[in-house]
Every structure is written in structure tokens, then in C-alpha cells.
Amino acid sequence: MGPAARALTFWSASGLLALGLLAGCGGRTSAPPPPASLSPAQKLYEEGRLALQNDDPGKALERFEAAAELSDKEGSAEGLSSSLHAIAMVHVQEGRWREATAHMERVLALDRKTLEAAKRSGAAEAALHAAEAKIAGGLYDLARLHRRLGEPEAALARLQEMLAIDLRLKRERGAAITHNNIGRLLLALDRLDEAEKHYHEALGLFEKLKDADRADEVRRGLEFLGLLRRRAGQAPSR
């Protein structure tokens, strides 16, 4: 595997790490130093990851910011995106929702540019699908941040764009989950007819996938929606 391939593999794995930075990072860690083949930016990213695992978000943030700056200088769009995503997750951990949102918006903009560049270069379909899937992940993170900031309409717009990607890539499980999330958000906005349609789409997909637990979750949402309708004296949508 050549240097370019190693770098892409590293940053792809690091991007997945950013999604899990908050999932139990406690406990001191004494991992071996990063491989000498990593670029300076990649080494800084790895130092940030270890600092976060060792409950030092300040040091982690410093390393991730340095990794982002160096990735930019190295011309690594993947490295810059992953570093910014990691910075956003540190801000989430510290409850700085606005800062996290700003960084995730930069991540999304970079990932969109990467997809467009891949299209222009005639990249393989699998690479294009992976780029779109990464965008979908960023949209989901932003939707959650918008909800945290009390911006449900912005969250809805992110989820709707994510759903379009799920459907385009024929990701049935992803589409089912996104339909359900949209239904829940629309229910909170008291847009019951729209919520019901998304719930039914989610239910049909989960039943097709034989995911009984998720299907039951959607049914509970529909039951609650029906309760709200009865209280309001509304008729079911057709």
C-alpha cells in the first residue's frame, strides 16, 4: 500500500472515530506511539485522540486544531474534514453546541466539495456512494445539534436531505431510521399528517427488514400520534 493509500485509510478510519469520540472515552490509555509513516497532521490527530481518551479535552482540542491546520497545508481534504469533525465532537462533549455546529457546517461543506471533485474526476460508483454516505453522516450530526439548539426547522431540513441520500443509495435501513426521525420531529412540531406519512414509511421498511424492535418503536409513535389526534378532535389523514 503506497503513502497516498495509507493516508486515505487512516483518515477514513479517523472519520469513523469522530462519530464515537463521546462513547466511553474515560480511563487512562497508554497506546503505542503512532506509526512513523503517518504525516505530521495524522500524528497530531492521533495525539488528540489519545488525549481525549485520557480525559484531557483541552489538549485534545489543541491537537485536533493543529491537525486541521496542517491537513489544510498538506492539501488533505479528508484530513481536514476528519480533524474538524473531531473538533466538533470535543465541543459537543464540553456542551458548546454553537461551536460544534459551526465546525460541522465546515465539515459538510468540505465533504460536498470532495463529492463534486470525485464526480468531475470520474470516480468509481463505490467511491461516490461512500462520499455521499459521509455527507449523510454529517447531516445527521447537524440535525442533532440543531435540535439541541432549539432549531427544529433546521433539523428537519438536514434530515430531509439525508433521507434523499438514503433513498438514492437504496439504503433501506438508513431510510427507515431517517423516516422515523423525521416523523418524530414533525410530531413535535404538531404537523401530524406529515408525521404519520413518515411513520408509515418507516414501519413498512422495518417490517420488510424484519426488525421487530424498530417496528414496535414506530407503532408506539403512531399510537401517540393517534392519541394527540383524538385529543384535538382531528380525523386521521388519508
Short mmCIF file of C-alpha atoms in Angstrom, two decimals:
data_model
loop_
_atom_site.label_atom_id
_atom_site.label_comp_id
_atom_site.label_asym_id
_atom_site.label_seq_id
_atom_site.Cartn_x
_atom_site.Cartn_y
_atom_site.Cartn_z
CA MET A 1 0.00 0.00 0.00
CA GLY A 2 1.52 3.34 -1.06
CA PRO A 3 1.64 6.54 1.06
CA ALA A 4 -1.47 8.04 -0.54
CA ALA A 5 -3.49 4.88 0.08
CA ARG A 6 -2.23 4.68 3.68
CA ALA A 7 -3.21 8.29 4.27
CA LEU A 8 -6.70 7.74 2.86
CA THR A 9 -7.15 4.62 5.00
CA PHE A 10 -6.02 6.50 8.11
CA TRP A 11 -8.30 9.46 7.61
CA SER A 12 -11.27 7.27 6.68
CA ALA A 13 -10.86 5.33 9.91
CA SER A 14 -10.35 8.56 11.82
CA GLY A 15 -13.57 9.95 10.42
CA LEU A 16 -15.40 6.97 11.88
CA LEU A 17 -13.63 7.61 15.17
CA ALA A 18 -15.04 11.12 15.32
CA LEU A 19 -18.53 9.66 15.47
CA GLY A 20 -17.56 7.66 18.56
CA LEU A 21 -15.47 10.16 20.48
CA LEU A 22 -18.15 10.51 23.12
CA ALA A 23 -18.83 6.80 23.51
CA GLY A 24 -16.94 5.99 26.69
CA CYS A 25 -13.64 7.79 26.41
CA GLY A 26 -12.86 7.52 30.11
CA GLY A 27 -9.89 5.63 31.50
CA ARG A 28 -6.21 6.31 31.07
CA THR A 29 -4.77 4.94 27.87
CA SER A 30 -1.15 4.13 27.12
CA ALA A 31 -1.30 3.12 23.49
CA PRO A 32 1.86 2.77 21.40
CA PRO A 33 3.01 5.86 19.51
CA PRO A 34 1.57 6.37 16.02
CA PRO A 35 3.47 4.76 13.14
CA ALA A 36 6.38 6.73 11.70
CA SER A 37 4.74 6.55 8.26
CA LEU A 38 1.97 8.92 9.31
CA SER A 39 2.12 12.53 8.19
CA PRO A 40 2.63 15.28 10.80
CA ALA A 41 -1.08 16.08 10.66
CA GLN A 42 -2.02 12.45 11.20
CA LYS A 43 0.33 12.20 14.19
CA LEU A 44 -1.30 15.28 15.73
CA TYR A 45 -4.73 13.77 15.17
CA GLU A 46 -3.65 10.56 16.89
CA GLU A 47 -2.29 12.59 19.84
CA GLY A 48 -5.65 14.34 20.07
CA ARG A 49 -7.50 11.05 20.06
CA LEU A 50 -5.33 9.68 22.88
CA ALA A 51 -5.69 12.91 24.86
CA LEU A 52 -9.46 12.64 24.62
CA GLN A 53 -9.37 9.03 25.74
CA ASN A 54 -7.28 10.17 28.70
CA ASP A 55 -9.92 12.74 29.72
CA ASP A 56 -7.97 15.79 28.57
CA PRO A 57 -10.34 17.62 26.18
CA GLY A 58 -8.25 20.79 26.26
CA LYS A 59 -5.16 19.02 24.95
CA ALA A 60 -7.30 17.06 22.50
CA LEU A 61 -8.80 20.23 21.09
CA GLU A 62 -5.36 21.79 20.71
CA ARG A 63 -4.06 18.73 18.83
CA PHE A 64 -7.11 18.45 16.59
CA GLU A 65 -6.91 22.14 15.71
CA ALA A 66 -3.23 21.76 14.85
CA ALA A 67 -4.07 18.67 12.79
CA ALA A 68 -6.71 20.65 10.90
CA GLU A 69 -4.25 23.46 10.13
CA LEU A 70 -1.57 21.05 8.94
CA SER A 71 -4.03 18.98 6.91
CA ASP A 72 -5.05 22.14 5.13
CA LYS A 73 -1.41 22.94 4.36
CA GLU A 74 -0.79 19.36 3.21
CA GLY A 75 -3.77 19.63 0.88
CA SER A 76 -5.60 16.75 2.56
CA ALA A 77 -9.32 17.46 2.32
CA GLU A 78 -10.05 14.15 4.06
CA GLY A 79 -7.68 15.00 6.90
CA LEU A 80 -9.12 18.49 7.30
CA SER A 81 -12.68 17.16 7.34
CA SER A 82 -11.87 14.46 9.91
CA SER A 83 -9.98 16.92 12.13
CA LEU A 84 -12.82 19.45 12.03
CA HIS A 85 -15.28 16.66 12.83
CA ALA A 86 -13.18 15.69 15.83
CA ILE A 87 -13.07 19.33 16.97
CA ALA A 88 -16.85 19.44 16.72
CA MET A 89 -17.19 16.33 18.86
CA VAL A 90 -14.94 17.83 21.55
CA HIS A 91 -17.18 20.90 21.61
CA VAL A 92 -20.18 18.58 21.96
CA GLN A 93 -18.53 16.87 24.91
CA GLU A 94 -17.99 20.25 26.54
CA GLY A 95 -21.54 21.43 25.80
CA ARG A 96 -20.50 24.11 23.31
CA TRP A 97 -23.28 23.49 20.82
CA ARG A 98 -22.81 26.59 18.66
CA GLU A 99 -19.11 25.93 18.20
CA ALA A 100 -19.83 22.29 17.37
CA THR A 101 -22.43 23.32 14.80
CA ALA A 102 -20.08 25.80 13.14
CA HIS A 103 -17.39 23.16 12.75
CA MET A 104 -19.85 20.56 11.46
CA GLU A 105 -21.06 23.03 8.85
CA ARG A 106 -17.45 23.34 7.67
CA VAL A 107 -17.18 19.55 7.57
CA LEU A 108 -20.33 19.32 5.46
CA ALA A 109 -19.11 21.99 3.05
CA LEU A 110 -15.77 20.19 2.62
CA ASP A 111 -17.47 16.84 2.10
CA ARG A 112 -19.74 18.34 -0.56
CA LYS A 113 -16.67 19.71 -2.39
CA THR A 114 -15.00 16.31 -2.16
CA LEU A 115 -18.04 14.65 -3.72
CA GLU A 116 -18.19 17.16 -6.56
CA ALA A 117 -14.46 16.72 -7.24
CA ALA A 118 -14.92 12.94 -7.30
CA LYS A 119 -17.74 13.29 -9.81
CA ARG A 120 -15.64 15.54 -12.06
CA SER A 121 -12.74 13.10 -11.96
CA GLY A 122 -14.95 10.16 -12.96
CA ALA A 123 -14.51 8.29 -9.68
CA ALA A 124 -15.93 4.79 -9.32
CA GLU A 125 -19.53 4.44 -8.21
CA ALA A 126 -18.45 2.89 -4.90
CA ALA A 127 -16.32 5.93 -4.12
CA LEU A 128 -19.18 8.28 -4.95
CA HIS A 129 -21.54 6.30 -2.72
CA ALA A 130 -19.02 6.44 0.13
CA ALA A 131 -18.70 10.21 -0.28
CA GLU A 132 -22.48 10.63 -0.21
CA ALA A 133 -22.75 8.37 2.82
CA LYS A 134 -20.24 10.58 4.63
CA ILE A 135 -22.35 13.62 3.79
CA ALA A 136 -25.38 11.83 5.20
CA GLY A 137 -23.50 11.24 8.45
CA GLY A 138 -22.65 14.93 8.70
CA LEU A 139 -26.27 15.87 8.06
CA TYR A 140 -27.36 13.58 10.89
CA ASP A 141 -24.86 15.15 13.31
CA LEU A 142 -26.05 18.61 12.31
CA ALA A 143 -29.70 17.63 12.73
CA ARG A 144 -28.98 16.53 16.30
CA LEU A 145 -27.13 19.77 17.01
CA HIS A 146 -29.99 21.87 15.60
CA ARG A 147 -32.39 20.02 17.89
CA ARG A 148 -30.12 20.73 20.85
CA LEU A 149 -30.10 24.42 19.91
CA GLY A 150 -33.90 24.53 19.63
CA GLU A 151 -33.89 24.83 15.84
CA PRO A 152 -36.35 22.13 14.74
CA GLU A 153 -36.94 23.50 11.24
CA ALA A 154 -33.21 23.48 10.53
CA ALA A 155 -33.01 19.94 11.92
CA LEU A 156 -35.87 18.89 9.66
CA ALA A 157 -34.14 20.29 6.58
CA ARG A 158 -30.99 18.29 7.39
CA LEU A 159 -32.97 15.08 7.89
CA GLN A 160 -34.90 15.56 4.66
CA GLU A 161 -31.66 15.94 2.71
CA MET A 162 -30.31 12.87 4.49
CA LEU A 163 -33.42 10.91 3.51
CA ALA A 164 -32.89 11.84 -0.13
CA ILE A 165 -29.39 10.35 0.07
CA ASP A 166 -30.66 7.19 1.80
CA LEU A 167 -33.22 6.70 -0.95
CA ARG A 168 -30.79 7.47 -3.75
CA LEU A 169 -28.26 4.97 -2.38
CA LYS A 170 -31.06 2.43 -1.73
CA ARG A 171 -30.11 2.20 1.95
CA GLU A 172 -33.35 0.75 3.26
CA ARG A 173 -32.33 0.62 6.92
CA GLY A 174 -30.96 4.14 6.78
CA ALA A 175 -34.14 5.35 5.07
CA ALA A 176 -36.30 3.64 7.69
CA ILE A 177 -34.39 5.26 10.55
CA THR A 178 -34.49 8.67 8.88
CA HIS A 179 -38.22 8.40 8.12
CA ASN A 180 -38.78 7.60 11.79
CA ASN A 181 -36.63 10.52 12.95
CA ILE A 182 -38.49 12.88 10.61
CA GLY A 183 -41.80 11.53 11.90
CA ARG A 184 -40.78 12.17 15.49
CA LEU A 185 -39.64 15.70 14.68
CA LEU A 186 -42.80 16.52 12.74
CA LEU A 187 -44.85 15.14 15.63
CA ALA A 188 -43.07 17.53 17.98
CA LEU A 189 -43.90 20.35 15.55
CA ASP A 190 -47.59 19.29 15.64
CA ARG A 191 -47.54 18.50 11.91
CA LEU A 192 -49.43 15.29 12.43
CA ASP A 193 -50.41 14.40 8.87
CA GLU A 194 -46.83 14.70 7.64
CA ALA A 195 -45.53 12.82 10.66
CA GLU A 196 -47.96 9.97 10.04
CA LYS A 197 -46.79 9.52 6.45
CA HIS A 198 -43.16 9.23 7.52
CA TYR A 199 -44.04 6.86 10.34
CA HIS A 200 -45.84 4.57 7.91
CA GLU A 201 -42.89 4.64 5.51
CA ALA A 202 -40.59 3.73 8.39
CA LEU A 203 -42.90 0.97 9.58
CA GLY A 204 -43.13 -0.61 6.15
CA LEU A 205 -39.36 -0.67 5.78
CA PHE A 206 -38.69 -2.05 9.26
CA GLU A 207 -41.27 -4.79 8.68
CA LYS A 208 -39.62 -5.61 5.36
CA LEU A 209 -36.26 -5.81 7.15
CA LYS A 210 -37.82 -7.98 9.89
CA ASP A 211 -36.65 -5.54 12.56
CA ALA A 212 -39.36 -6.16 15.14
CA ASP A 213 -37.94 -3.86 17.82
CA ARG A 214 -37.72 -0.86 15.50
CA ALA A 215 -41.14 -1.61 14.05
CA ASP A 216 -42.62 -1.64 17.56
CA GLU A 217 -40.97 1.70 18.25
CA VAL A 218 -42.65 3.21 15.19
CA ARG A 219 -46.01 1.71 16.19
CA ARG A 220 -45.70 3.42 19.57
CA GLY A 221 -45.11 6.69 17.75
CA LEU A 222 -48.23 6.13 15.68
CA GLU A 223 -50.23 5.29 18.78
CA PHE A 224 -49.14 8.52 20.43
CA LEU A 225 -49.95 10.43 17.25
CA GLY A 226 -53.45 8.91 17.30
CA LEU A 227 -53.86 9.95 20.91
CA LEU A 228 -52.93 13.53 20.06
CA ARG A 229 -55.43 13.49 17.19
CA ARG A 230 -58.24 12.25 19.41
CA ARG A 231 -57.49 14.92 21.97
CA ALA A 232 -57.57 17.58 19.27
CA GLY A 233 -60.66 16.12 17.66
CA GLN A 234 -58.87 15.60 14.34
CA ALA A 235 -59.70 12.92 11.80
CA PRO A 236 -56.94 10.57 10.58
CA SER A 237 -55.22 11.62 7.36
CA ARG A 238 -55.96 9.70 4.18
#
